[in-house]
PDB file of C-alpha atoms in Angstrom:
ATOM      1  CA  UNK A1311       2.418 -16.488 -18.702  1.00  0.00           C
ATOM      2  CA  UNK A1312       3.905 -15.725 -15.107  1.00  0.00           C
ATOM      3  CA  UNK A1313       4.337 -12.425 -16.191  1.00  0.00           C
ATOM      4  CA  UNK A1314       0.390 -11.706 -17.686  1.00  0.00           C
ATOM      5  CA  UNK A1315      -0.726 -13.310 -13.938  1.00  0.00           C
ATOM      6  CA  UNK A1316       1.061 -10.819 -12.310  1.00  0.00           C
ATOM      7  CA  UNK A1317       0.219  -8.022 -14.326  1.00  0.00           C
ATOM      8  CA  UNK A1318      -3.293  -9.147 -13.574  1.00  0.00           C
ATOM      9  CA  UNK A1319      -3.003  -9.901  -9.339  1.00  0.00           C
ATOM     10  CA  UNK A1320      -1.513  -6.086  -9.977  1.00  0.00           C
ATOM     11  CA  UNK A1321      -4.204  -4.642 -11.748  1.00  0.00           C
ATOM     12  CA  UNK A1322      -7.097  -6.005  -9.305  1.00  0.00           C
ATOM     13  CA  UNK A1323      -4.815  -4.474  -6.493  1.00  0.00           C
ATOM     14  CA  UNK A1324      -5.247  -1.391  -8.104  1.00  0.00           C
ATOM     15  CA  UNK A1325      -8.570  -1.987  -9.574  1.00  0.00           C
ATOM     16  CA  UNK A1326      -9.737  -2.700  -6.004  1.00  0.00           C
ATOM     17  CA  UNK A1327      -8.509   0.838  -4.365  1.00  0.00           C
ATOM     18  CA  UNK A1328      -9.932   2.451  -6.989  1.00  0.00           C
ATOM     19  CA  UNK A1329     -13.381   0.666  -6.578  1.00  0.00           C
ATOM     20  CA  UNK A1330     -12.933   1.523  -2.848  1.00  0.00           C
ATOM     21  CA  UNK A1331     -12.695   5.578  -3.886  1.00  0.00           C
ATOM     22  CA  UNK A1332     -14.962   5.169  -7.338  1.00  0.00           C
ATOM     23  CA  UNK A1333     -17.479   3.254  -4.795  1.00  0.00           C
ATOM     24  CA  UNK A1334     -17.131   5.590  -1.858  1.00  0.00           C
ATOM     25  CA  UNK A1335     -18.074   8.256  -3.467  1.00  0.00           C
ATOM     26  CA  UNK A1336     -21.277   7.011  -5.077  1.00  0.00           C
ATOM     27  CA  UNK A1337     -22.565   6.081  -2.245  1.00  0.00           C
ATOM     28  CA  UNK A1338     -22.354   9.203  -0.504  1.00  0.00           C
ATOM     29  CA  UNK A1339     -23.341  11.312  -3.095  1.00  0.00           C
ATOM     30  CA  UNK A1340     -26.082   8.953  -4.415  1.00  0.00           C
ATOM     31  CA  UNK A1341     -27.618   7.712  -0.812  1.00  0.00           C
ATOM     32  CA  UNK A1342     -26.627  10.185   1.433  1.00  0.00           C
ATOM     33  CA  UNK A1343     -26.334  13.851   0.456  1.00  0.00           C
ATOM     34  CA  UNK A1344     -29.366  12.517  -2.428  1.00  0.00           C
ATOM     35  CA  UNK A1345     -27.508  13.576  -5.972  1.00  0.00           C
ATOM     36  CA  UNK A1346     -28.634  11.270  -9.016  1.00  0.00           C
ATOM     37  CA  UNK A1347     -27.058   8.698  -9.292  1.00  0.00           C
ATOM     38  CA  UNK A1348     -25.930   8.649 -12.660  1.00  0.00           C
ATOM     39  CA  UNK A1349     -24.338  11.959 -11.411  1.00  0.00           C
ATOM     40  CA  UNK A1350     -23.080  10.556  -8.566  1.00  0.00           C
ATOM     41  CA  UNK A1351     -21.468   7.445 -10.823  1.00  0.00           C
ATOM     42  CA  UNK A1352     -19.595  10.178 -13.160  1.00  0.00           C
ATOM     43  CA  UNK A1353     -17.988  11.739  -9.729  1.00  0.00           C
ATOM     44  CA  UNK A1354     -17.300   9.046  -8.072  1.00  0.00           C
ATOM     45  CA  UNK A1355     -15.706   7.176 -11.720  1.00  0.00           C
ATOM     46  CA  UNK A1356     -13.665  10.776 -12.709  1.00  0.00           C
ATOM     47  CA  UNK A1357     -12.024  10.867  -9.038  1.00  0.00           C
ATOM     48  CA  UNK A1358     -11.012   7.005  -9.501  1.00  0.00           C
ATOM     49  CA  UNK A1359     -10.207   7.270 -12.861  1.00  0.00           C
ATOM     50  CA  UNK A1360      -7.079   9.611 -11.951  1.00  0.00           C
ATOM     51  CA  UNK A1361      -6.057   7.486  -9.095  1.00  0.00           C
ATOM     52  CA  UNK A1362      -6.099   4.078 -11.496  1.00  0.00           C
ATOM     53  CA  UNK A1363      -4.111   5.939 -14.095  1.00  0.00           C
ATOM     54  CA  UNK A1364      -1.444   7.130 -11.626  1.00  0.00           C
ATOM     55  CA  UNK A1365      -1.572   3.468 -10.020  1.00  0.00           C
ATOM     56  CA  UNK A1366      -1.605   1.630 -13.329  1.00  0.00           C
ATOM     57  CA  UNK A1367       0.895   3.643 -15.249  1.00  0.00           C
ATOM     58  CA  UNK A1368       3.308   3.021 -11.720  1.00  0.00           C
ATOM     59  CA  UNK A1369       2.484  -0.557 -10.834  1.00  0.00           C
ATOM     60  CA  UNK A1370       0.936  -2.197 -13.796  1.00  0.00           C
ATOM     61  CA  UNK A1371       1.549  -1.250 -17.172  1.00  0.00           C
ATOM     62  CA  UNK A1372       5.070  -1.433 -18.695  1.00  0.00           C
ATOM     63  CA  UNK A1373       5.496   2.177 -19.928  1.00  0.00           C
ATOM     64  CA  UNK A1374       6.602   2.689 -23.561  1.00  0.00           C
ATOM     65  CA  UNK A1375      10.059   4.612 -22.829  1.00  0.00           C
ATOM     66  CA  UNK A1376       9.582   6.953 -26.091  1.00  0.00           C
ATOM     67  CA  UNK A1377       5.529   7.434 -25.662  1.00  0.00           C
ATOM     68  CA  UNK A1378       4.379  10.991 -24.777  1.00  0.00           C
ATOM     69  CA  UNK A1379       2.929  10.949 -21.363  1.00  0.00           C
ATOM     70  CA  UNK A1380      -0.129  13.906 -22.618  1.00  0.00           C
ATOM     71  CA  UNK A1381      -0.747  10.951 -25.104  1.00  0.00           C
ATOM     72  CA  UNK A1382      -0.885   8.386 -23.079  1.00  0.00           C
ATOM     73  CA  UNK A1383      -2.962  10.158 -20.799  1.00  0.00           C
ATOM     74  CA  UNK A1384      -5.200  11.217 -23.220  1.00  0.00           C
ATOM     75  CA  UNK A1385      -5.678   7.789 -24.486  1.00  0.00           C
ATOM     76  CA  UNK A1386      -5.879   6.193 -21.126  1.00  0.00           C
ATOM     77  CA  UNK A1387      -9.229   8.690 -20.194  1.00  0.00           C
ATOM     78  CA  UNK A1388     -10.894   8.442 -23.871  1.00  0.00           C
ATOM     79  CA  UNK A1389     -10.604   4.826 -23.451  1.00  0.00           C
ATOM     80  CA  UNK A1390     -11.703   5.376 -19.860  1.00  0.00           C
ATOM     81  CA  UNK A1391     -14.694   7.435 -21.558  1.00  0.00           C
ATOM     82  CA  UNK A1392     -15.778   4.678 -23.343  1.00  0.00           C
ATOM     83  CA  UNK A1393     -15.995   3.051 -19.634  1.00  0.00           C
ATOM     84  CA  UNK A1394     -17.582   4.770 -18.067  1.00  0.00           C
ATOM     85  CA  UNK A1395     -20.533   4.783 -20.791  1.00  0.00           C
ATOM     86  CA  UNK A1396     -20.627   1.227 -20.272  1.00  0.00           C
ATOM     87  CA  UNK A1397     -20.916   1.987 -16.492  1.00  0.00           C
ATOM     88  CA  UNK A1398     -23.936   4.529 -16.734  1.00  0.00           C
ATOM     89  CA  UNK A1399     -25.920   2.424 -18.845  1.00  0.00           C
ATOM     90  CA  UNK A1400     -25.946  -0.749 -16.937  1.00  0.00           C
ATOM     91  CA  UNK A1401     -26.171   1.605 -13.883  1.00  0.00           C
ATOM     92  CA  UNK A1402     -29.305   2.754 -15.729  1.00  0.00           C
ATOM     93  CA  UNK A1403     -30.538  -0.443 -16.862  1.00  0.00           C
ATOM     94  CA  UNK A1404     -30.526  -2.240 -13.523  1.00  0.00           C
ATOM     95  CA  UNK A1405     -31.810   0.951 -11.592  1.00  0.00           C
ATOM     96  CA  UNK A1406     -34.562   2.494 -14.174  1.00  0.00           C
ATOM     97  CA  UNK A1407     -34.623  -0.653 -15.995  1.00  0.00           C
ATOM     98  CA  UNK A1408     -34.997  -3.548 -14.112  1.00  0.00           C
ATOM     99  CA  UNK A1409     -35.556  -2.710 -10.475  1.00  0.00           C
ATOM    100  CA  UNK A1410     -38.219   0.370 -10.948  1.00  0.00           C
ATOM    101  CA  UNK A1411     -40.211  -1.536 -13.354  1.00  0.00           C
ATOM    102  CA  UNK A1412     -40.510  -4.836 -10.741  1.00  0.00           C
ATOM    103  CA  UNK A1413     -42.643  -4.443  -7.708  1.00  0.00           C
ATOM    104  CA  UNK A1414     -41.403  -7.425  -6.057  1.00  0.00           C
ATOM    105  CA  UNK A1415     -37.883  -6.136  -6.140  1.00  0.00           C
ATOM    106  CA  UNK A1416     -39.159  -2.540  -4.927  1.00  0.00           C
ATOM    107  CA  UNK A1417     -40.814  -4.440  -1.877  1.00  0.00           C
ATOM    108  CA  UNK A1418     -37.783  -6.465  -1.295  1.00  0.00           C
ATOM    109  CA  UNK A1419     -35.145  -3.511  -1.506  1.00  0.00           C
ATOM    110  CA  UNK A1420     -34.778  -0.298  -1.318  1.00  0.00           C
ATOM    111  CA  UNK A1421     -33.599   2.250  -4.303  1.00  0.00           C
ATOM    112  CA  UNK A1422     -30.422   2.598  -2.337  1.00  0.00           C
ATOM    113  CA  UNK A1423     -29.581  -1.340  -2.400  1.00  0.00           C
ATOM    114  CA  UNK A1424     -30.476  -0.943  -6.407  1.00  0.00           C
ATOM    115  CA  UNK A1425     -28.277   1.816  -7.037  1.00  0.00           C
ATOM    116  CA  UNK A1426     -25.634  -0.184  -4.990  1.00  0.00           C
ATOM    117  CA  UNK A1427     -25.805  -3.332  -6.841  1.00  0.00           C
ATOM    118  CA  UNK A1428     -26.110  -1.588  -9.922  1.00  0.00           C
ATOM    119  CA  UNK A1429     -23.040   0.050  -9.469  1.00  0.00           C
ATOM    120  CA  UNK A1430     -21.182  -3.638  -8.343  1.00  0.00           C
ATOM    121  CA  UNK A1431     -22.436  -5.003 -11.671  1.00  0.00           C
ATOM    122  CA  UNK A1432     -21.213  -2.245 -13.740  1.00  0.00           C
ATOM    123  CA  UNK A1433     -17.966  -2.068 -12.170  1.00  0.00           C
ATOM    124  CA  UNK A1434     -17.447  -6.083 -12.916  1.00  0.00           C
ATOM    125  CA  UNK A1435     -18.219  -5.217 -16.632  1.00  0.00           C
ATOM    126  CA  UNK A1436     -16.076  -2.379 -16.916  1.00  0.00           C
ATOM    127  CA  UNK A1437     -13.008  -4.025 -15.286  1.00  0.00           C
ATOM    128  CA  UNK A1438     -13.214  -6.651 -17.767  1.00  0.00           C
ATOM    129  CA  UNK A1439     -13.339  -4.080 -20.558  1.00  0.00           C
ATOM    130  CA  UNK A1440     -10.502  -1.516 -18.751  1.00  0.00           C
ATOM    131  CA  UNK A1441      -8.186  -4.420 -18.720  1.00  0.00           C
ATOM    132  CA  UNK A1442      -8.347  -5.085 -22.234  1.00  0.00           C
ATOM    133  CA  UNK A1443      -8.428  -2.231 -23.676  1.00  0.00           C
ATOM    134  CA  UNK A1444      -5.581  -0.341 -21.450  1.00  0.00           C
ATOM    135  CA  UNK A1445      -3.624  -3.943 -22.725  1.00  0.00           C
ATOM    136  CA  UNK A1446      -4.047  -3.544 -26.324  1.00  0.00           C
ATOM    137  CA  UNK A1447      -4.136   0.214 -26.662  1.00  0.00           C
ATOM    138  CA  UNK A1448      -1.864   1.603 -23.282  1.00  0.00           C
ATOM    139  CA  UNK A1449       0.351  -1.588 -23.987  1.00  0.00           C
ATOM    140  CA  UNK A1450      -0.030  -2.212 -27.731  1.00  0.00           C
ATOM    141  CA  UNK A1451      -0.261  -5.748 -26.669  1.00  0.00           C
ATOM    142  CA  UNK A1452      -2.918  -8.566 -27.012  1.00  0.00           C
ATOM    143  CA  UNK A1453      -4.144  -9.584 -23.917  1.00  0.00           C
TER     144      UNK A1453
END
């Protein structure tokens, strides 16, 4: 059990750096040089992406000493894939779904602050998902 809580405190270290790049980079494509979002959010997820699978196959996953790294890698970014799906449509549903459809919200916030929070919610999701997935399938081990 020691050992899974670790893994875990080691995975949100990671997990938070690459929110910090993933992040970053949404915001200034998205707010500030004005690229869709949803293009923005597959930019800003691909640059992350590498640095969490560098990080995580370092710090947080135990490596499988006869697996084939192209394999690994291969089944790191399809699971990854899968992701970020998850990450563009609640992106999409709290941006073109909920906030552009609610006048109070529009009045309250700007598209900027939707795209933001949009991006927070989506990233708590897909953490939840990366973690379990990279477990079973990076690992071969329940969570």
């Amino acid at each position: 059990m020691r050992k899974l809580i670790n893994q875990i405190m080691r995975f949100g270290v990671v997990g938070v750096l690459a929110f910090i790049i993933d992040y970053g980079i949404f915001v200034l494509l998205a707010n500030w040089l004005n690229i869709h979002y949803l293009v923005a959010n597959i930019f800003g997820f691909t640059i992350s992406l590498i640095f969490n699978y560098l990080m995580s196959m370092k710090f947080v996953f135990e490596r499988k000493e006869d697996a084939d790294k192209k394999k690994e890698f291969i089944a790191f970014a399809a699971l990854s894939v899968i992701g970020l799906g998850i990450n563009e449509l609640v992106i999409l549903a709290c941006v073109d779904g909920i906030y552009l459809h609610n006048t109070g919200l529009q009045e309250m916030f700007d598209i900027g602050f939707a795209k933001q929070a949009g991006k927070i919610i989506a990233t708590g999701i897909v953490m939840v998902y990366n973690f379990i997935s990279r477990k079973l399938f990076i690992e071969g081990k329940k969570a």
